[in-house]
XYZ file of N, CA and C in Angstrom:
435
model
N 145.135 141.202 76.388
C 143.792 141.631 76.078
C 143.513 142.945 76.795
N 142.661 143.685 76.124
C 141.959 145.357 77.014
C 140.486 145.310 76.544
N 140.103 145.742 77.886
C 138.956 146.456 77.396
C 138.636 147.560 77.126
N 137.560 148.369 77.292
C 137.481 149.836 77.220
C 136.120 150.315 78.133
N 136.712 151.128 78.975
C 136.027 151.541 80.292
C 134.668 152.103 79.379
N 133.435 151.998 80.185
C 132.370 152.410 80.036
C 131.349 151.615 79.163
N 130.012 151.895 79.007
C 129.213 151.482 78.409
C 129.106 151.431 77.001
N 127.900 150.730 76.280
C 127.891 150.343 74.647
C 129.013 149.505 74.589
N 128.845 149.137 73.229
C 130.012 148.036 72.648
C 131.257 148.605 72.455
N 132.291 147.568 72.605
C 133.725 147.939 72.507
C 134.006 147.167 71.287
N 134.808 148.849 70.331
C 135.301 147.956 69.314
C 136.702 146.839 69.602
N 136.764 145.886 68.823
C 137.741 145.160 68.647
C 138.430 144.859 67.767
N 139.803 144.028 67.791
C 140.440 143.865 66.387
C 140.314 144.887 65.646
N 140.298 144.646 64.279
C 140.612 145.721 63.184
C 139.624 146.933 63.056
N 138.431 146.786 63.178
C 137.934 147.998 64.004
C 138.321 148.787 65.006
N 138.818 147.870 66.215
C 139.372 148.750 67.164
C 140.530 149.608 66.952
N 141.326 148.978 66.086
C 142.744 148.899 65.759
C 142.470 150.946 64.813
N 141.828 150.380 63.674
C 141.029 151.713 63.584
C 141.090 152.942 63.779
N 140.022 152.985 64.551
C 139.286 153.683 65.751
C 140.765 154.366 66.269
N 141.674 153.254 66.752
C 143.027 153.773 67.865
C 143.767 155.038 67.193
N 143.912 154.588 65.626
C 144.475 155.316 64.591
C 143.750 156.960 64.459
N 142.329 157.193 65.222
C 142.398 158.511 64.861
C 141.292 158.562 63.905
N 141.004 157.500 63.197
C 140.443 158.070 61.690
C 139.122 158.072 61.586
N 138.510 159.094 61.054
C 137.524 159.570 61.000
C 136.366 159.515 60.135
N 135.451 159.815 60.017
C 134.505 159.657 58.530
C 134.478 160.925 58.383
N 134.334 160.934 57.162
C 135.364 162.142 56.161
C 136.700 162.689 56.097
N 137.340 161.799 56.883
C 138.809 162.021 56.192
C 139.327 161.669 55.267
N 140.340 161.971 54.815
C 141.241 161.478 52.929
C 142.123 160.760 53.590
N 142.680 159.552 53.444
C 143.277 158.586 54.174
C 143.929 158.423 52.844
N 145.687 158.573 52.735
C 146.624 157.875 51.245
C 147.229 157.041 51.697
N 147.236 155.944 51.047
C 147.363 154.604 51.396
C 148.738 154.418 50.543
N 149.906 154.136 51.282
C 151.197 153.802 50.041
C 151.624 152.191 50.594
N 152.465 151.549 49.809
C 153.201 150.823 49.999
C 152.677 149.341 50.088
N 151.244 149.486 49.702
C 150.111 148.337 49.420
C 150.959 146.873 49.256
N 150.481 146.207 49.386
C 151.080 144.719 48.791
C 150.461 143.583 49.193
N 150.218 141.810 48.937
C 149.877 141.300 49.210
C 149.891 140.333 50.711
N 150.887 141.218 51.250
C 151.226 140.915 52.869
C 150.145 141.474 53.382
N 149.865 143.390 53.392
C 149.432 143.838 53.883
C 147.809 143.316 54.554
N 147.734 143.755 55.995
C 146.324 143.452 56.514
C 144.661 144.019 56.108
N 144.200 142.639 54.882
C 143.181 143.604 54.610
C 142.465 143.850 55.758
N 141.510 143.204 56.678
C 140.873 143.459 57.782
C 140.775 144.741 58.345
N 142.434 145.553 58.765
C 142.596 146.257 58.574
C 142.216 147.141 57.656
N 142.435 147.228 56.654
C 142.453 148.028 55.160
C 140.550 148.554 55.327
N 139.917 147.414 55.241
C 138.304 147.495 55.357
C 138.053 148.038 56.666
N 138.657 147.809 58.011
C 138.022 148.676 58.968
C 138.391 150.181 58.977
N 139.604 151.033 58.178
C 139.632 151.848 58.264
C 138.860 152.768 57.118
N 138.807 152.031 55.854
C 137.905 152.641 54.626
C 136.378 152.818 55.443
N 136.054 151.524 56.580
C 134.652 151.896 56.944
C 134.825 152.814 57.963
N 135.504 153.383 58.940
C 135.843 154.511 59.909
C 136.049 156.055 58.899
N 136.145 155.859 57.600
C 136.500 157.112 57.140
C 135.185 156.967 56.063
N 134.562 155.832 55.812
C 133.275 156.035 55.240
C 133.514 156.609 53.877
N 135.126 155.850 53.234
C 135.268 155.910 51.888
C 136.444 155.160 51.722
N 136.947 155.222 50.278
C 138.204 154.506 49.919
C 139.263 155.129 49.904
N 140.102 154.055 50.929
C 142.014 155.360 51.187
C 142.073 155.647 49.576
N 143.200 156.624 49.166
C 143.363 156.950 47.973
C 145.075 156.731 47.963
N 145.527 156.684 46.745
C 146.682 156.119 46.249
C 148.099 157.109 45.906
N 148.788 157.359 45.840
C 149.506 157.687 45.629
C 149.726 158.822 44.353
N 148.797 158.675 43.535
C 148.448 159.681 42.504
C 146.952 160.373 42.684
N 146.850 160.518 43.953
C 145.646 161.426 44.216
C 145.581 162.933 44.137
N 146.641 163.323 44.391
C 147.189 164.605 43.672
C 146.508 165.824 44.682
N 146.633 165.882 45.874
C 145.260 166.787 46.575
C 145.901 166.481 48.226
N 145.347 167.244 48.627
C 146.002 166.932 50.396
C 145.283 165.662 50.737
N 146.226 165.223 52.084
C 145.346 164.164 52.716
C 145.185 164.188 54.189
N 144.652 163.658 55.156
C 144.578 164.289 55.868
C 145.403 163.048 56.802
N 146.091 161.770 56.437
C 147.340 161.344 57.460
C 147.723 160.304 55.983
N 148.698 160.308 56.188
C 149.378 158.988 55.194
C 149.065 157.237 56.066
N 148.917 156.482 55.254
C 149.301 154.862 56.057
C 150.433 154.122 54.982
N 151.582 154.136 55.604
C 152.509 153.884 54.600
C 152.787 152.464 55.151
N 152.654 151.422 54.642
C 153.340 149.718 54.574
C 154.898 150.092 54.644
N 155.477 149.759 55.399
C 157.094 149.243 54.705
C 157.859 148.268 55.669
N 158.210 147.660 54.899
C 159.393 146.451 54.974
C 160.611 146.838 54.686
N 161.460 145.814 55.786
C 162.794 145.774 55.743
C 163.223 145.687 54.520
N 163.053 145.511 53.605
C 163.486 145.328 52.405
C 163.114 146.332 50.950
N 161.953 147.160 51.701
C 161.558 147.910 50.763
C 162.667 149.191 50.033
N 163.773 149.257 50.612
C 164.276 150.679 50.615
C 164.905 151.331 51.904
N 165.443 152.794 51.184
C 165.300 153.885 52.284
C 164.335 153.968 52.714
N 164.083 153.853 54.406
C 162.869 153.877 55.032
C 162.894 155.821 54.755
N 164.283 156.399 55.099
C 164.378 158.183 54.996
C 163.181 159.053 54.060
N 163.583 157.961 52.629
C 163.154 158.540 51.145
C 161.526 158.108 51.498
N 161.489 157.077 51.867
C 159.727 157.134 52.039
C 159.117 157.759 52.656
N 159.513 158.036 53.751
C 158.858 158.986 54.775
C 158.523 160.229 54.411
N 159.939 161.189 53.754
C 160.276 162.064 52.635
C 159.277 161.901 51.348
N 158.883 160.932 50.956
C 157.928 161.107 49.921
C 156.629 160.857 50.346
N 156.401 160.000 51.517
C 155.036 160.600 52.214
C 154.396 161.630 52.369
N 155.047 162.504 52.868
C 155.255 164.160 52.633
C 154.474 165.070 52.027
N 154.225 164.444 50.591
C 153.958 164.877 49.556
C 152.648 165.418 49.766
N 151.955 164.610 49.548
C 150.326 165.471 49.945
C 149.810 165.406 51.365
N 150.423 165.236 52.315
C 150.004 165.710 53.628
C 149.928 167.261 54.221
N 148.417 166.771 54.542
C 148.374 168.406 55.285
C 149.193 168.815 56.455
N 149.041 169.916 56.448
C 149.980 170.437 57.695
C 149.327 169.866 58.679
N 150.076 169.381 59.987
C 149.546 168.935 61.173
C 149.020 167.703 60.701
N 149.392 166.804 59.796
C 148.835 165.313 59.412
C 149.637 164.422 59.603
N 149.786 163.793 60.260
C 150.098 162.741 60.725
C 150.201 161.426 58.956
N 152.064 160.400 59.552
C 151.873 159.702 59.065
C 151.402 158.549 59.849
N 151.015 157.144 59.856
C 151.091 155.898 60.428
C 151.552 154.778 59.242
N 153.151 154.571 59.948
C 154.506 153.670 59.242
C 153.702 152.183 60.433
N 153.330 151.417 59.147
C 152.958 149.857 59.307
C 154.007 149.226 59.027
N 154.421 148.387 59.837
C 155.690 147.356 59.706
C 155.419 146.232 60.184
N 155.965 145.457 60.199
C 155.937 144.333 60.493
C 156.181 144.023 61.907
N 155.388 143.107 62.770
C 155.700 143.126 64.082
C 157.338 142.859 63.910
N 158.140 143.333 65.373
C 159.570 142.220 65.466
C 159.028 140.893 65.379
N 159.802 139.803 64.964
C 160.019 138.773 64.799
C 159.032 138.271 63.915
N 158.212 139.175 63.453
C 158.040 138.407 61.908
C 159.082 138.908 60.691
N 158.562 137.976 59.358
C 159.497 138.341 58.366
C 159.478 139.662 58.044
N 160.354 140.361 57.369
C 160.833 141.751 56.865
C 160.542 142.643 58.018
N 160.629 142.680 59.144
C 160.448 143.055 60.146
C 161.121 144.442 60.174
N 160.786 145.583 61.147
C 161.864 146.610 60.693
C 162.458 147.386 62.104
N 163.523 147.099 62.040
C 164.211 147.569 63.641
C 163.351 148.927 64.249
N 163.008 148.774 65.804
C 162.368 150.287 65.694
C 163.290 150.987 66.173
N 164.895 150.646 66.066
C 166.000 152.146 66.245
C 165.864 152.489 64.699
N 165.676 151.442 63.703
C 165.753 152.315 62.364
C 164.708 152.999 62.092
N 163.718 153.394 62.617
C 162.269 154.042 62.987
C 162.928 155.589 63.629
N 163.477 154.827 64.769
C 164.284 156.195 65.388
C 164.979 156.988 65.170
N 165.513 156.269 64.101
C 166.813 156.916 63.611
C 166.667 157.827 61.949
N 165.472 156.942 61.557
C 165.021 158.182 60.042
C 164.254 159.151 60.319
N 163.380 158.866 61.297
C 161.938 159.913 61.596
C 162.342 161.150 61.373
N 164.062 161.468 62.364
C 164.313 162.924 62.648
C 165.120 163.428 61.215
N 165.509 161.996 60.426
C 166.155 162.861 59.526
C 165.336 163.164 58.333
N 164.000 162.747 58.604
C 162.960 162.868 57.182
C 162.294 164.490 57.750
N 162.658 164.358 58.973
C 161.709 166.080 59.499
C 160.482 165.555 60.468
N 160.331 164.599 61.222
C 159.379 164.229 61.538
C 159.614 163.804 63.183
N 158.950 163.761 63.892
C 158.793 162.834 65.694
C 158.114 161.933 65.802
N 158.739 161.031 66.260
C 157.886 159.786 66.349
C 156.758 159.549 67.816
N 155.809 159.431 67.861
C 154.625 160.108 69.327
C 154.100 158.696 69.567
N 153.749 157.801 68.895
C 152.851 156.678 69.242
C 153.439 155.354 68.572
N 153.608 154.404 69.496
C 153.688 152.917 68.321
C 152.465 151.727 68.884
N 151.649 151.287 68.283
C 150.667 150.410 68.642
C 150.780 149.544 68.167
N 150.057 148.367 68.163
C 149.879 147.166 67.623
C 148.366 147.043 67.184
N 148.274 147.042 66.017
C 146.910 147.102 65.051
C 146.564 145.650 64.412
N 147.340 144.871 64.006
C 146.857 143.724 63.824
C 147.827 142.406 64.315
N 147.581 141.578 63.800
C 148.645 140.380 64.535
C 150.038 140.050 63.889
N 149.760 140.946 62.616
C 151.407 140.876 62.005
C 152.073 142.240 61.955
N 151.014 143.328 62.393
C 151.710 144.462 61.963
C 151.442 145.876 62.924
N 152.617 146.791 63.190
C 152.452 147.488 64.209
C 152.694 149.339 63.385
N 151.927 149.945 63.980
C 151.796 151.140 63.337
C 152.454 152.234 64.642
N 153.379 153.261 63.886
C 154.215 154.253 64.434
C 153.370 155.195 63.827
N 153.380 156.489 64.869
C 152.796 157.340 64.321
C 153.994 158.548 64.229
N 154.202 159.327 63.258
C 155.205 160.343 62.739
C 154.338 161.559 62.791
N 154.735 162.969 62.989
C 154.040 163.966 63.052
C 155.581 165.042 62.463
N 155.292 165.696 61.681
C 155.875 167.130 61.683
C 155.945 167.828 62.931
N 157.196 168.363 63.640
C 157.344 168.805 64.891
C 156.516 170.079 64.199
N 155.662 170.764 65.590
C 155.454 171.896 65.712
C 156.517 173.370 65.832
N 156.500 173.598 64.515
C 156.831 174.975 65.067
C 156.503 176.473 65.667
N 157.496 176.925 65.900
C 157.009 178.405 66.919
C 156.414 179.215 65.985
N 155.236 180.186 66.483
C 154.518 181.042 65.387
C 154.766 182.116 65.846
């Protein structure tokens, strides 16, 4: 359990979980890899932190971080990451939801380690957002200007 130093209410659970993620009201949040595993709780505390609905995969327009679902079983974790890509803004962050270890379709986090760099990406943060599922955060390395 944590709390959070200081006064007013502390969010919790999937709100908090949220909140941890960064996300904002008025951001474009693209939501891939949806399925009936996935944590709605989740799903609803971040549509209410961004004060709209993530958008899908044919949104066609920048976004301002990806939340990609994937399972051990889904695939090249490489090619997804790689097609995450797609409408992210520069400096946007993905967050790769997986499955805690030791639940089902679970996804090694050396195989986390081991695609990030070959999709073009660094891996900076891994949290735990709900009780089945843990979010990595991926960033495009900065380059020199």
């Amino acid at each position: 359990m944590s709390a959070t130093a200081g006064g007013g209410s502390t969010q919790t659970g999937a709100a908090g979980a949220a909140e941890r993620l960064g996300f904002k009201p008025g951001m474009v949040i693209q939501e891939l890899g949806w399925d009936d595993d996935t944590d709605d709780a989740l799903r609803v505390a971040i549509e209410d932190a961004i004060d709209a609905d993530m958008v899908d995969g044919d949104y066609g327009n920048v976004v301002d971080a990806v939340l990609l679902w994937w399972r051990r079983d889904d695939g090249d974790l490489v090619d997804g990451l790689v097609d995450s890509l797609t409408d992210l803004v520069g400096g946007g962050a993905i967050w790769l939801l997986t499955p805690k270890v030791g639940r089902p379709s679970s996804v090694d986090p050396a195989d986390i380690a081991e695609a990030a760099p070959i999709a073009g990406l660094s891996q900076t943060t891994t949290a735990a957002v709900s009780k089945d599922w843990a979010a990595t955060r991926l960033v495009a390395p900065k380059t020199p200007a």
